[in-house]
PDB file of C-alpha atoms and ligand atoms in Angstrom:
ATOM      1  CA  MET A   1      90.284  -0.209  13.848  1.00 70.00           C
ATOM      2  CA  GLN A   2      93.068   1.829  10.972  1.00 75.00           C
ATOM      3  CA  PRO A   3      96.509   1.282  12.336  1.00 85.00           C
ATOM      4  CA  ALA A   4      97.876   4.448  13.201  1.00 95.00           C
ATOM      5  CA  ILE A   5     101.080   5.018  12.399  1.00 98.00           C
ATOM      6  CA  GLY A   6     103.248   8.424  13.638  1.00 98.00           C
ATOM      7  CA  VAL A   7     106.704  10.574  11.982  1.00 98.00           C
ATOM      8  CA  PHE A   8     108.014  12.294  12.789  1.00 98.00           C
ATOM      9  CA  ASP A   9     111.130  15.064  11.206  1.00 97.00           C
ATOM     10  CA  SER A  10     112.522  17.808  11.556  1.00 96.00           C
ATOM     11  CA  GLY A  11     110.767  19.946   9.306  1.00 93.00           C
ATOM     12  CA  ILE A  12     109.604  19.033   6.333  1.00 92.00           C
ATOM     13  CA  GLY A  13     112.251  16.030   5.309  1.00 91.00           C
ATOM     14  CA  GLY A  14     110.048  13.567   6.937  1.00 95.00           C
ATOM     15  CA  LEU A  15     107.148  13.973   4.107  1.00 95.00           C
ATOM     16  CA  THR A  16     109.743  12.083   2.193  1.00 93.00           C
ATOM     17  CA  VAL A  17     108.962   9.161   4.099  1.00 96.00           C
ATOM     18  CA  LEU A  18     105.224   9.760   4.742  1.00 96.00           C
ATOM     19  CA  ARG A  19     104.564  10.024   1.505  1.00 94.00           C
ATOM     20  CA  ALA A  20     105.890   5.733   0.993  1.00 95.00           C
ATOM     21  CA  ILE A  21     104.529   4.755   3.738  1.00 96.00           C
ATOM     22  CA  ARG A  22     101.131   6.456   2.624  1.00 93.00           C
ATOM     23  CA  HIS A  23     102.222   4.399  -0.646  1.00 92.00           C
ATOM     24  CA  LEU A  24     101.782   1.118   1.215  1.00 94.00           C
ATOM     25  CA  PHE A  25      99.405   1.183   3.576  1.00 94.00           C
ATOM     26  CA  PRO A  26      96.873   3.225   1.893  1.00 93.00           C
ATOM     27  CA  ALA A  27      93.961   2.086   4.738  1.00 93.00           C
ATOM     28  CA  ALA A  28      96.174   3.977   7.758  1.00 94.00           C
ATOM     29  CA  ARG A  29      95.754   6.546   9.758  1.00 95.00           C
ATOM     30  CA  LEU A  30      98.911   8.446   9.484  1.00 96.00           C
ATOM     31  CA  VAL A  31     100.254  11.390  11.971  1.00 98.00           C
ATOM     32  CA  TYR A  32     103.027  13.589  10.769  1.00 98.00           C
ATOM     33  CA  LEU A  33     104.814  15.994  12.370  1.00 98.00           C
ATOM     34  CA  GLY A  34     107.777  18.490  11.582  1.00 97.00           C
ATOM     35  CA  ASP A  35     109.327  20.956  14.917  1.00 98.00           C
ATOM     36  CA  THR A  36     109.707  23.239  11.856  1.00 96.00           C
ATOM     37  CA  ALA A  37     110.619  25.790  15.045  1.00 97.00           C
ATOM     38  CA  ARG A  38     113.736  24.093  15.483  1.00 96.00           C
ATOM     39  CA  VAL A  39     114.616  23.111  12.240  1.00 94.00           C
ATOM     40  CA  PRO A  40     117.751  22.007  11.193  1.00 94.00           C
ATOM     41  CA  TYR A  41     118.677  19.090  13.999  1.00 96.00           C
ATOM     42  CA  GLY A  42     121.508  18.095  12.024  1.00 96.00           C
ATOM     43  CA  THR A  43     124.358  21.193  13.468  1.00 96.00           C
ATOM     44  CA  LYS A  44     122.644  20.186  17.511  1.00 97.00           C
ATOM     45  CA  SER A  45     124.018  18.281  19.818  1.00 97.00           C
ATOM     46  CA  PRO A  46     123.717  14.706  20.599  1.00 97.00           C
ATOM     47  CA  THR A  47     122.066  15.654  23.837  1.00 97.00           C
ATOM     48  CA  THR A  48     119.746  17.825  22.239  1.00 98.00           C
ATOM     49  CA  VAL A  49     118.700  15.774  19.568  1.00 98.00           C
ATOM     50  CA  LEU A  50     117.612  13.116  21.907  1.00 98.00           C
ATOM     51  CA  ARG A  51     115.509  15.585  23.815  1.00 98.00           C
ATOM     52  CA  TYR A  52     113.633  17.247  21.004  1.00 98.00           C
ATOM     53  CA  ALA A  53     113.309  13.189  19.235  1.00 98.00           C
ATOM     54  CA  HIS A  54     111.629  12.557  22.874  1.00 98.00           C
ATOM     55  CA  GLN A  55     109.746  15.422  23.231  1.00 98.00           C
ATOM     56  CA  ALA A  56     108.287  14.896  19.549  1.00 98.00           C
ATOM     57  CA  ALA A  57     107.589  10.455  20.850  1.00 98.00           C
ATOM     58  CA  THR A  58     105.881  12.052  23.771  1.00 98.00           C
ATOM     59  CA  PHE A  59     103.761  13.991  21.562  1.00 98.00           C
ATOM     60  CA  LEU A  60     102.655  11.054  18.965  1.00 98.00           C
ATOM     61  CA  LEU A  61     102.666   8.593  21.968  1.00 98.00           C
ATOM     62  CA  GLY A  62      99.393  11.397  22.910  1.00 98.00           C
ATOM     63  CA  ARG A  63      97.673  11.181  19.289  1.00 97.00           C
ATOM     64  CA  LYS A  64      97.700   7.131  19.865  1.00 97.00           C
ATOM     65  CA  VAL A  65      99.620   5.705  17.451  1.00 98.00           C
ATOM     66  CA  ASP A  66     100.251   1.914  17.238  1.00 96.00           C
ATOM     67  CA  VAL A  67     104.377   3.003  15.595  1.00 98.00           C
ATOM     68  CA  LEU A  68     106.223   5.483  15.547  1.00 98.00           C
ATOM     69  CA  VAL A  69     108.492   6.200  12.247  1.00 98.00           C
ATOM     70  CA  VAL A  70     111.845   8.115  13.217  1.00 98.00           C
ATOM     71  CA  ALA A  71     111.788  10.223   9.637  1.00 98.00           C
ATOM     72  CA  CYS A  72     115.354  11.971  10.248  1.00 97.00           C
ATOM     73  CA  ASN A  73     118.152  10.495  10.287  1.00 97.00           C
ATOM     74  CA  THR A  74     120.125  13.025  12.840  1.00 97.00           C
ATOM     75  CA  ALA A  75     117.635  11.403  15.280  1.00 98.00           C
ATOM     76  CA  SER A  76     117.842   8.079  14.247  1.00 98.00           C
ATOM     77  CA  ALA A  77     121.448   7.908  14.739  1.00 97.00           C
ATOM     78  CA  VAL A  78     121.450   9.547  18.111  1.00 96.00           C
ATOM     79  CA  ALA A  79     118.038   8.381  19.728  1.00 98.00           C
ATOM     80  CA  LEU A  80     116.375   5.140  17.716  1.00 98.00           C
ATOM     81  CA  ASP A  81     118.054   2.719  20.308  1.00 97.00           C
ATOM     82  CA  GLU A  82     116.818   5.000  23.320  1.00 98.00           C
ATOM     83  CA  LEU A  83     113.252   5.779  22.286  1.00 98.00           C
ATOM     84  CA  ALA A  84     112.935   1.814  21.585  1.00 98.00           C
ATOM     85  CA  SER A  85     114.249   0.836  24.689  1.00 98.00           C
ATOM     86  CA  GLU A  86     111.821   3.623  26.354  1.00 97.00           C
ATOM     87  CA  LEU A  87     108.689   3.630  24.438  1.00 98.00           C
ATOM     88  CA  PRO A  88     105.608   1.248  24.633  1.00 98.00           C
ATOM     89  CA  ILE A  89     105.378   1.003  21.173  1.00 97.00           C
ATOM     90  CA  PRO A  90     107.420  -0.268  18.421  1.00 97.00           C
ATOM     91  CA  VAL A  91     109.680   2.555  16.685  1.00 98.00           C
ATOM     92  CA  VAL A  92     111.519   2.094  13.802  1.00 98.00           C
ATOM     93  CA  GLY A  93     114.537   4.133  11.872  1.00 98.00           C
ATOM     94  CA  VAL A  94     115.851   5.014   8.064  1.00 98.00           C
ATOM     95  CA  ILE A  95     119.546   4.416   8.338  1.00 98.00           C
ATOM     96  CA  GLU A  96     119.861   0.395   8.595  1.00 97.00           C
ATOM     97  CA  PRO A  97     117.004   0.219   6.055  1.00 97.00           C
ATOM     98  CA  GLY A  98     118.664   2.942   4.173  1.00 97.00           C
ATOM     99  CA  ALA A  99     122.468   0.669   4.559  1.00 98.00           C
ATOM    100  CA  GLN A 100     120.561  -2.239   3.458  1.00 98.00           C
ATOM    101  CA  ALA A 101     119.175  -0.966  -0.173  1.00 97.00           C
ATOM    102  CA  ALA A 102     123.198   0.774  -0.716  1.00 98.00           C
ATOM    103  CA  VAL A 103     124.488  -2.993  -0.122  1.00 98.00           C
ATOM    104  CA  GLN A 104     121.601  -4.241  -2.461  1.00 97.00           C
ATOM    105  CA  ALA A 105     121.852  -1.366  -4.661  1.00 98.00           C
ATOM    106  CA  SER A 106     125.808  -1.543  -5.233  1.00 98.00           C
ATOM    107  CA  VAL A 107     127.793  -3.296  -7.535  1.00 98.00           C
ATOM    108  CA  THR A 108     131.756  -1.905  -6.532  1.00 98.00           C
ATOM    109  CA  ARG A 109     130.950  -1.616  -3.212  1.00 98.00           C
ATOM    110  CA  ARG A 110     131.986   1.981  -3.059  1.00 98.00           C
ATOM    111  CA  ILE A 111     129.266   3.655  -1.039  1.00 98.00           C
ATOM    112  CA  GLY A 112     129.295   7.701  -0.700  1.00 98.00           C
ATOM    113  CA  VAL A 113     127.011   8.992   1.916  1.00 98.00           C
ATOM    114  CA  ILE A 114     125.479  12.302   2.517  1.00 98.00           C
ATOM    115  CA  GLY A 115     124.158  13.726   5.458  1.00 97.00           C
ATOM    116  CA  THR A 116     123.467  15.979   8.166  1.00 97.00           C
ATOM    117  CA  GLU A 117     126.697  16.907  10.483  1.00 97.00           C
ATOM    118  CA  GLY A 118     124.819  14.972  13.260  1.00 96.00           C
ATOM    119  CA  THR A 119     124.612  11.238  10.936  1.00 97.00           C
ATOM    120  CA  ILE A 120     127.893  11.815   9.746  1.00 98.00           C
ATOM    121  CA  GLN A 121     130.021  12.854  12.957  1.00 97.00           C
ATOM    122  CA  SER A 122     127.623   9.634  14.435  1.00 97.00           C
ATOM    123  CA  GLY A 123     129.440   7.104  11.895  1.00 98.00           C
ATOM    124  CA  ALA A 124     125.699   4.961  11.869  1.00 97.00           C
ATOM    125  CA  TYR A 125     125.782   4.340   8.113  1.00 98.00           C
ATOM    126  CA  GLU A 126     129.037   3.191   7.815  1.00 97.00           C
ATOM    127  CA  ARG A 127     128.848   1.286  11.126  1.00 97.00           C
ATOM    128  CA  SER A 128     124.972  -0.502   9.008  1.00 98.00           C
ATOM    129  CA  ILE A 129     127.029  -0.831   6.025  1.00 98.00           C
ATOM    130  CA  ARG A 130     130.089  -2.781   7.412  1.00 97.00           C
ATOM    131  CA  LEU A 131     128.275  -5.114   9.444  1.00 98.00           C
ATOM    132  CA  LEU A 132     125.981  -6.043   5.952  1.00 98.00           C
ATOM    133  CA  ALA A 133     129.523  -5.939   3.323  1.00 98.00           C
ATOM    134  CA  PRO A 134     132.564  -5.624   5.835  1.00 98.00           C
ATOM    135  CA  ASP A 135     133.947  -4.819   2.224  1.00 97.00           C
ATOM    136  CA  ALA A 136     132.416  -2.010   1.631  1.00 98.00           C
ATOM    137  CA  ALA A 137     134.296   1.038   1.139  1.00 98.00           C
ATOM    138  CA  VAL A 138     132.335   4.126   2.845  1.00 98.00           C
ATOM    139  CA  SER A 139     132.834   7.489   1.367  1.00 98.00           C
ATOM    140  CA  THR A 140     131.490  10.273   2.949  1.00 98.00           C
ATOM    141  CA  VAL A 141     130.233  14.075   3.171  1.00 98.00           C
ATOM    142  CA  ALA A 142     128.446  16.409   5.311  1.00 98.00           C
ATOM    143  CA  CYS A 143     126.017  18.227   3.404  1.00 98.00           C
ATOM    144  CA  PRO A 144     124.880  20.913   5.456  1.00 95.00           C
ATOM    145  CA  LEU A 145     123.413  23.801   3.081  1.00 96.00           C
ATOM    146  CA  PHE A 146     120.810  21.415   1.494  1.00 96.00           C
ATOM    147  CA  VAL A 147     118.555  21.219   5.049  1.00 92.00           C
ATOM    148  CA  PRO A 148     117.818  24.862   4.249  1.00 93.00           C
ATOM    149  CA  ILE A 149     117.497  25.260   1.048  1.00 95.00           C
ATOM    150  CA  THR A 150     115.229  22.547   0.593  1.00 90.00           C
ATOM    151  CA  GLU A 151     112.677  23.823   3.211  1.00 84.00           C
ATOM    152  CA  ALA A 152     113.563  27.065   1.767  1.00 87.00           C
ATOM    153  CA  GLY A 153     111.308  25.359  -1.676  1.00 86.00           C
ATOM    154  CA  TRP A 154     115.232  25.820  -3.750  1.00 93.00           C
ATOM    155  CA  ALA A 155     115.551  22.066  -4.675  1.00 92.00           C
ATOM    156  CA  ASP A 156     116.033  23.157  -8.728  1.00 93.00           C
ATOM    157  CA  HIS A 157     117.350  26.886  -7.553  1.00 96.00           C
ATOM    158  CA  GLN A 158     121.621  27.823  -8.991  1.00 97.00           C
ATOM    159  CA  VAL A 159     122.070  27.224  -5.404  1.00 98.00           C
ATOM    160  CA  ALA A 160     121.755  23.620  -4.942  1.00 98.00           C
ATOM    161  CA  HIS A 161     123.422  23.089  -8.481  1.00 98.00           C
ATOM    162  CA  LEU A 162     126.313  24.787  -6.809  1.00 98.00           C
ATOM    163  CA  SER A 163     126.565  23.033  -3.615  1.00 98.00           C
ATOM    164  CA  ALA A 164     125.830  20.042  -4.927  1.00 98.00           C
ATOM    165  CA  ALA A 165     128.623  19.971  -7.022  1.00 98.00           C
ATOM    166  CA  GLU A 166     130.693  21.227  -4.295  1.00 98.00           C
ATOM    167  CA  TYR A 167     129.968  18.630  -1.580  1.00 98.00           C
ATOM    168  CA  LEU A 168     129.687  15.935  -4.398  1.00 98.00           C
ATOM    169  CA  ALA A 169     133.084  16.088  -5.594  1.00 98.00           C
ATOM    170  CA  PRO A 170     134.997  13.860  -3.561  1.00 98.00           C
ATOM    171  CA  LEU A 171     132.511  11.416  -3.777  1.00 98.00           C
ATOM    172  CA  GLN A 172     132.894  11.286  -7.458  1.00 98.00           C
ATOM    173  CA  ALA A 173     136.403  11.239  -7.096  1.00 98.00           C
ATOM    174  CA  ALA A 174     136.607   7.753  -4.914  1.00 98.00           C
ATOM    175  CA  GLY A 175     134.891   6.540  -7.147  1.00 98.00           C
ATOM    176  CA  ILE A 176     131.187   5.687  -5.774  1.00 98.00           C
ATOM    177  CA  ASP A 177     128.303   3.760  -7.959  1.00 98.00           C
ATOM    178  CA  THR A 178     125.749   4.482  -5.128  1.00 98.00           C
ATOM    179  CA  LEU A 179     124.968   6.990  -3.503  1.00 98.00           C
ATOM    180  CA  VAL A 180     122.799   6.986  -0.183  1.00 98.00           C
ATOM    181  CA  LEU A 181     120.598  10.015   0.618  1.00 97.00           C
ATOM    182  CA  GLY A 182     121.528  10.204   4.662  1.00 97.00           C
ATOM    183  CA  CYS A 183     118.852  12.386   5.484  1.00 95.00           C
ATOM    184  CA  THR A 184     114.908  12.250   4.497  1.00 93.00           C
ATOM    185  CA  HIS A 185     114.888  15.899   2.851  1.00 91.00           C
ATOM    186  CA  TYR A 186     117.754  14.959   0.066  1.00 95.00           C
ATOM    187  CA  PRO A 187     115.257  12.855  -1.586  1.00 92.00           C
ATOM    188  CA  LEU A 188     113.468  16.697  -2.527  1.00 91.00           C
ATOM    189  CA  LEU A 189     117.159  17.128  -3.835  1.00 95.00           C
ATOM    190  CA  GLN A 190     117.017  13.667  -6.089  1.00 96.00           C
ATOM    191  CA  SER A 191     116.960  15.536  -9.663  1.00 96.00           C
ATOM    192  CA  THR A 192     119.751  18.201  -8.571  1.00 97.00           C
ATOM    193  CA  LEU A 193     122.160  14.976  -8.035  1.00 98.00           C
ATOM    194  CA  ALA A 194     121.257  12.650 -10.156  1.00 98.00           C
ATOM    195  CA  LYS A 195     122.138  16.202 -13.271  1.00 97.00           C
ATOM    196  CA  CYS A 196     125.276  16.533 -10.442  1.00 98.00           C
ATOM    197  CA  LEU A 197     126.660  12.424 -10.516  1.00 98.00           C
ATOM    198  CA  GLY A 198     125.530  11.276 -13.419  1.00 97.00           C
ATOM    199  CA  PRO A 199     123.651   7.768 -14.687  1.00 97.00           C
ATOM    200  CA  LYS A 200     126.399   5.577 -13.686  1.00 97.00           C
ATOM    201  CA  VAL A 201     126.051   6.556  -9.634  1.00 98.00           C
ATOM    202  CA  GLY A 202     122.470   5.445  -8.451  1.00 98.00           C
ATOM    203  CA  LEU A 203     120.653   7.567  -6.009  1.00 98.00           C
ATOM    204  CA  VAL A 204     120.051   5.332  -2.613  1.00 97.00           C
ATOM    205  CA  ASP A 205     116.266   6.433  -0.671  1.00 94.00           C
ATOM    206  CA  SER A 206     115.311   4.904   2.300  1.00 91.00           C
ATOM    207  CA  ALA A 207     111.804   5.998   2.287  1.00 94.00           C
ATOM    208  CA  LEU A 208     110.437   3.126   0.879  1.00 93.00           C
ATOM    209  CA  ALA A 209     113.074   0.847   2.695  1.00 93.00           C
ATOM    210  CA  THR A 210     111.371   2.556   5.878  1.00 97.00           C
ATOM    211  CA  ALA A 211     108.182   1.920   4.818  1.00 97.00           C
ATOM    212  CA  ARG A 212     108.713  -2.114   3.649  1.00 95.00           C
ATOM    213  CA  THR A 213     110.130  -2.619   7.690  1.00 96.00           C
ATOM    214  CA  LEU A 214     106.552  -0.864   8.966  1.00 97.00           C
ATOM    215  CA  HIS A 215     104.799  -4.274   7.686  1.00 94.00           C
ATOM    216  CA  PRO A 216     105.040  -6.152  10.693  1.00 93.00           C
ATOM    217  CA  TYR A 217     103.804  -4.082  12.375  1.00 92.00           C
ATOM    218  CA  VAL A 218     100.983  -2.475  10.561  1.00 90.00           C
ATOM    219  CA  GLY A 219      99.744  -5.554   8.309  1.00 76.00           C
ATOM    220  CA  VAL A 220      98.379  -5.922   5.196  1.00 67.00           C
ATOM    221  CA  VAL A 221      95.396  -3.435   5.145  1.00 64.00           C
ATOM    222  CA  SER A 222      93.141  -3.610   1.873  1.00 67.00           C
ATOM    223  CA  GLY A 223      91.414  -0.695   0.662  1.00 75.00           C
ATOM    224  CA  GLY A 224      92.293   3.424   1.090  1.00 79.00           C
ATOM    225  CA  GLY A 225      90.609   5.334   2.868  1.00 84.00           C
ATOM    226  CA  GLY A 226      93.232   6.680   5.912  1.00 90.00           C
ATOM    227  CA  SER A 227      94.248   9.581   7.014  1.00 92.00           C
ATOM    228  CA  ALA A 228      97.140  11.705   7.497  1.00 94.00           C
ATOM    229  CA  GLU A 229      96.797  14.539   9.930  1.00 96.00           C
ATOM    230  CA  PHE A 230     100.395  17.447   9.917  1.00 97.00           C
ATOM    231  CA  PHE A 231     101.251  19.282  12.777  1.00 98.00           C
ATOM    232  CA  VAL A 232     104.206  21.401  13.014  1.00 98.00           C
ATOM    233  CA  THR A 233     105.855  23.812  16.138  1.00 98.00           C
ATOM    234  CA  ASP A 234     106.004  26.653  14.212  1.00 97.00           C
ATOM    235  CA  ALA A 235     105.123  28.559  11.313  1.00 95.00           C
ATOM    236  CA  PRO A 236     101.864  25.636   9.045  1.00 96.00           C
ATOM    237  CA  GLN A 237     101.352  27.950   6.709  1.00 94.00           C
ATOM    238  CA  ARG A 238     104.698  27.710   5.501  1.00 92.00           C
ATOM    239  CA  PHE A 239     104.857  23.908   5.971  1.00 94.00           C
ATOM    240  CA  CYS A 240     101.417  23.507   4.118  1.00 94.00           C
ATOM    241  CA  ARG A 241     102.470  25.179   0.957  1.00 90.00           C
ATOM    242  CA  ILE A 242     107.073  24.104   0.594  1.00 88.00           C
ATOM    243  CA  GLY A 243     104.982  20.426   1.975  1.00 90.00           C
ATOM    244  CA  GLY A 244     101.999  20.263   0.017  1.00 90.00           C
ATOM    245  CA  GLY A 245     104.043  21.284  -3.013  1.00 85.00           C
ATOM    246  CA  PHE A 246     106.405  18.012  -2.864  1.00 81.00           C
ATOM    247  CA  LEU A 247     103.568  15.758  -1.982  1.00 83.00           C
ATOM    248  CA  GLY A 248     101.690  17.461  -4.585  1.00 81.00           C
ATOM    249  CA  MET A 249      98.111  17.423  -2.488  1.00 81.00           C
ATOM    250  CA  GLU A 250      96.729  19.753  -0.374  1.00 84.00           C
ATOM    251  CA  LEU A 251      98.396  19.236   3.409  1.00 88.00           C
ATOM    252  CA  GLY A 252      94.423  20.134   5.051  1.00 85.00           C
ATOM    253  CA  ASN A 253      94.802  22.177   8.620  1.00 86.00           C
ATOM    254  CA  VAL A 254      98.513  21.374   9.320  1.00 96.00           C
ATOM    255  CA  GLN A 255      98.106  22.581  13.790  1.00 97.00           C
ATOM    256  CA  GLN A 256     100.756  24.539  15.324  1.00 98.00           C
ATOM    257  CA  VAL A 257     101.737  22.761  18.471  1.00 98.00           C
ATOM    258  CA  VAL A 258     104.355  22.855  21.480  1.00 97.00           C
ATOM    259  CA  LEU A 259     106.200  20.462  22.435  1.00 96.00           C
ATOM    260  CA  GLU A 260     106.270  19.064  26.078  1.00 82.00           C
ATOM    261  CA  ASN A 261     109.396  18.716  28.146  1.00 74.00           C
TER     262      ASN A 261
HETATM  263  N1  DGL B 301     115.771  15.462   7.892  1.00 84.28           N
HETATM  264  C1  DGL B 301     116.391  15.174   8.667  1.00 84.28           C
HETATM  265  C2  DGL B 301     117.212  13.971   8.897  1.00 84.28           C
HETATM  266  O1  DGL B 301     117.602  12.937   7.933  1.00 84.28           O
HETATM  267  C3  DGL B 301     117.161  15.868   9.405  1.00 84.28           C
HETATM  268  C4  DGL B 301     117.638  17.390   8.911  1.00 84.28           C
HETATM  269  C5  DGL B 301     117.615  18.404   9.692  1.00 84.28           C
HETATM  270  O2  DGL B 301     116.776  18.882  10.319  1.00 84.28           O
HETATM  271  O3  DGL B 301     119.100  19.108   9.812  1.00 84.28           O
HETATM  272  O4  DGL B 301     118.513  13.970   9.623  1.00 84.28           O
END
């Protein structure tokens, strides 16, 4: 039996994590849910994001997944502990793996974190980074425009470049050597962010680090032959076009679903 891994995000951002999981576990059965009817999560209150996260988890449990990946920093920041204690399957988030990767990558211990308003306000990255490196100087900036820009397929548009210059200026002034992309949408802006920051700042994307945390639950499954099913709560064609373009593959039949309370 192939292990089944459920992955959810508010939209296409979690595909950055799905891509890394598929790379490490090519035989796994993947079930992806993008809550596109309610994206963005990053501007919503913790109570609302918690409710959405429960609904997404219930849907994926219904698809018989063996492990759940909260491929959304905003939902990981507010809902991971509760989901992990309440669900009957292992639950993995993206913040701790991202923090670990940042601490490993940084030489000067001046670390920048960008994320949604919800993620930045939660303080989850500062806590995780300081647990690993108490001497780290962590500077954070919320970048609320980045999610709509990537969802619109505008990752390389001048709007993305101008927004990046504005958002990243305080982090450049703080002299960071490492920037954590604390939102799963942001790796889609990687080249725009790298151009803005120059070669001296390393970008940390938690996707691969998160995928690695699945080893104890998924084990080593040799060979390919895995599969991926995609579900969204709105606009499946749009998800197919933008998400498929990003993954460089046909997403096949993306089904629209309604999440139950
Ligand atoms: N991609 C998600 C995250 O990592 C959510 C972005 C949003 O919906 O605001 O936070």
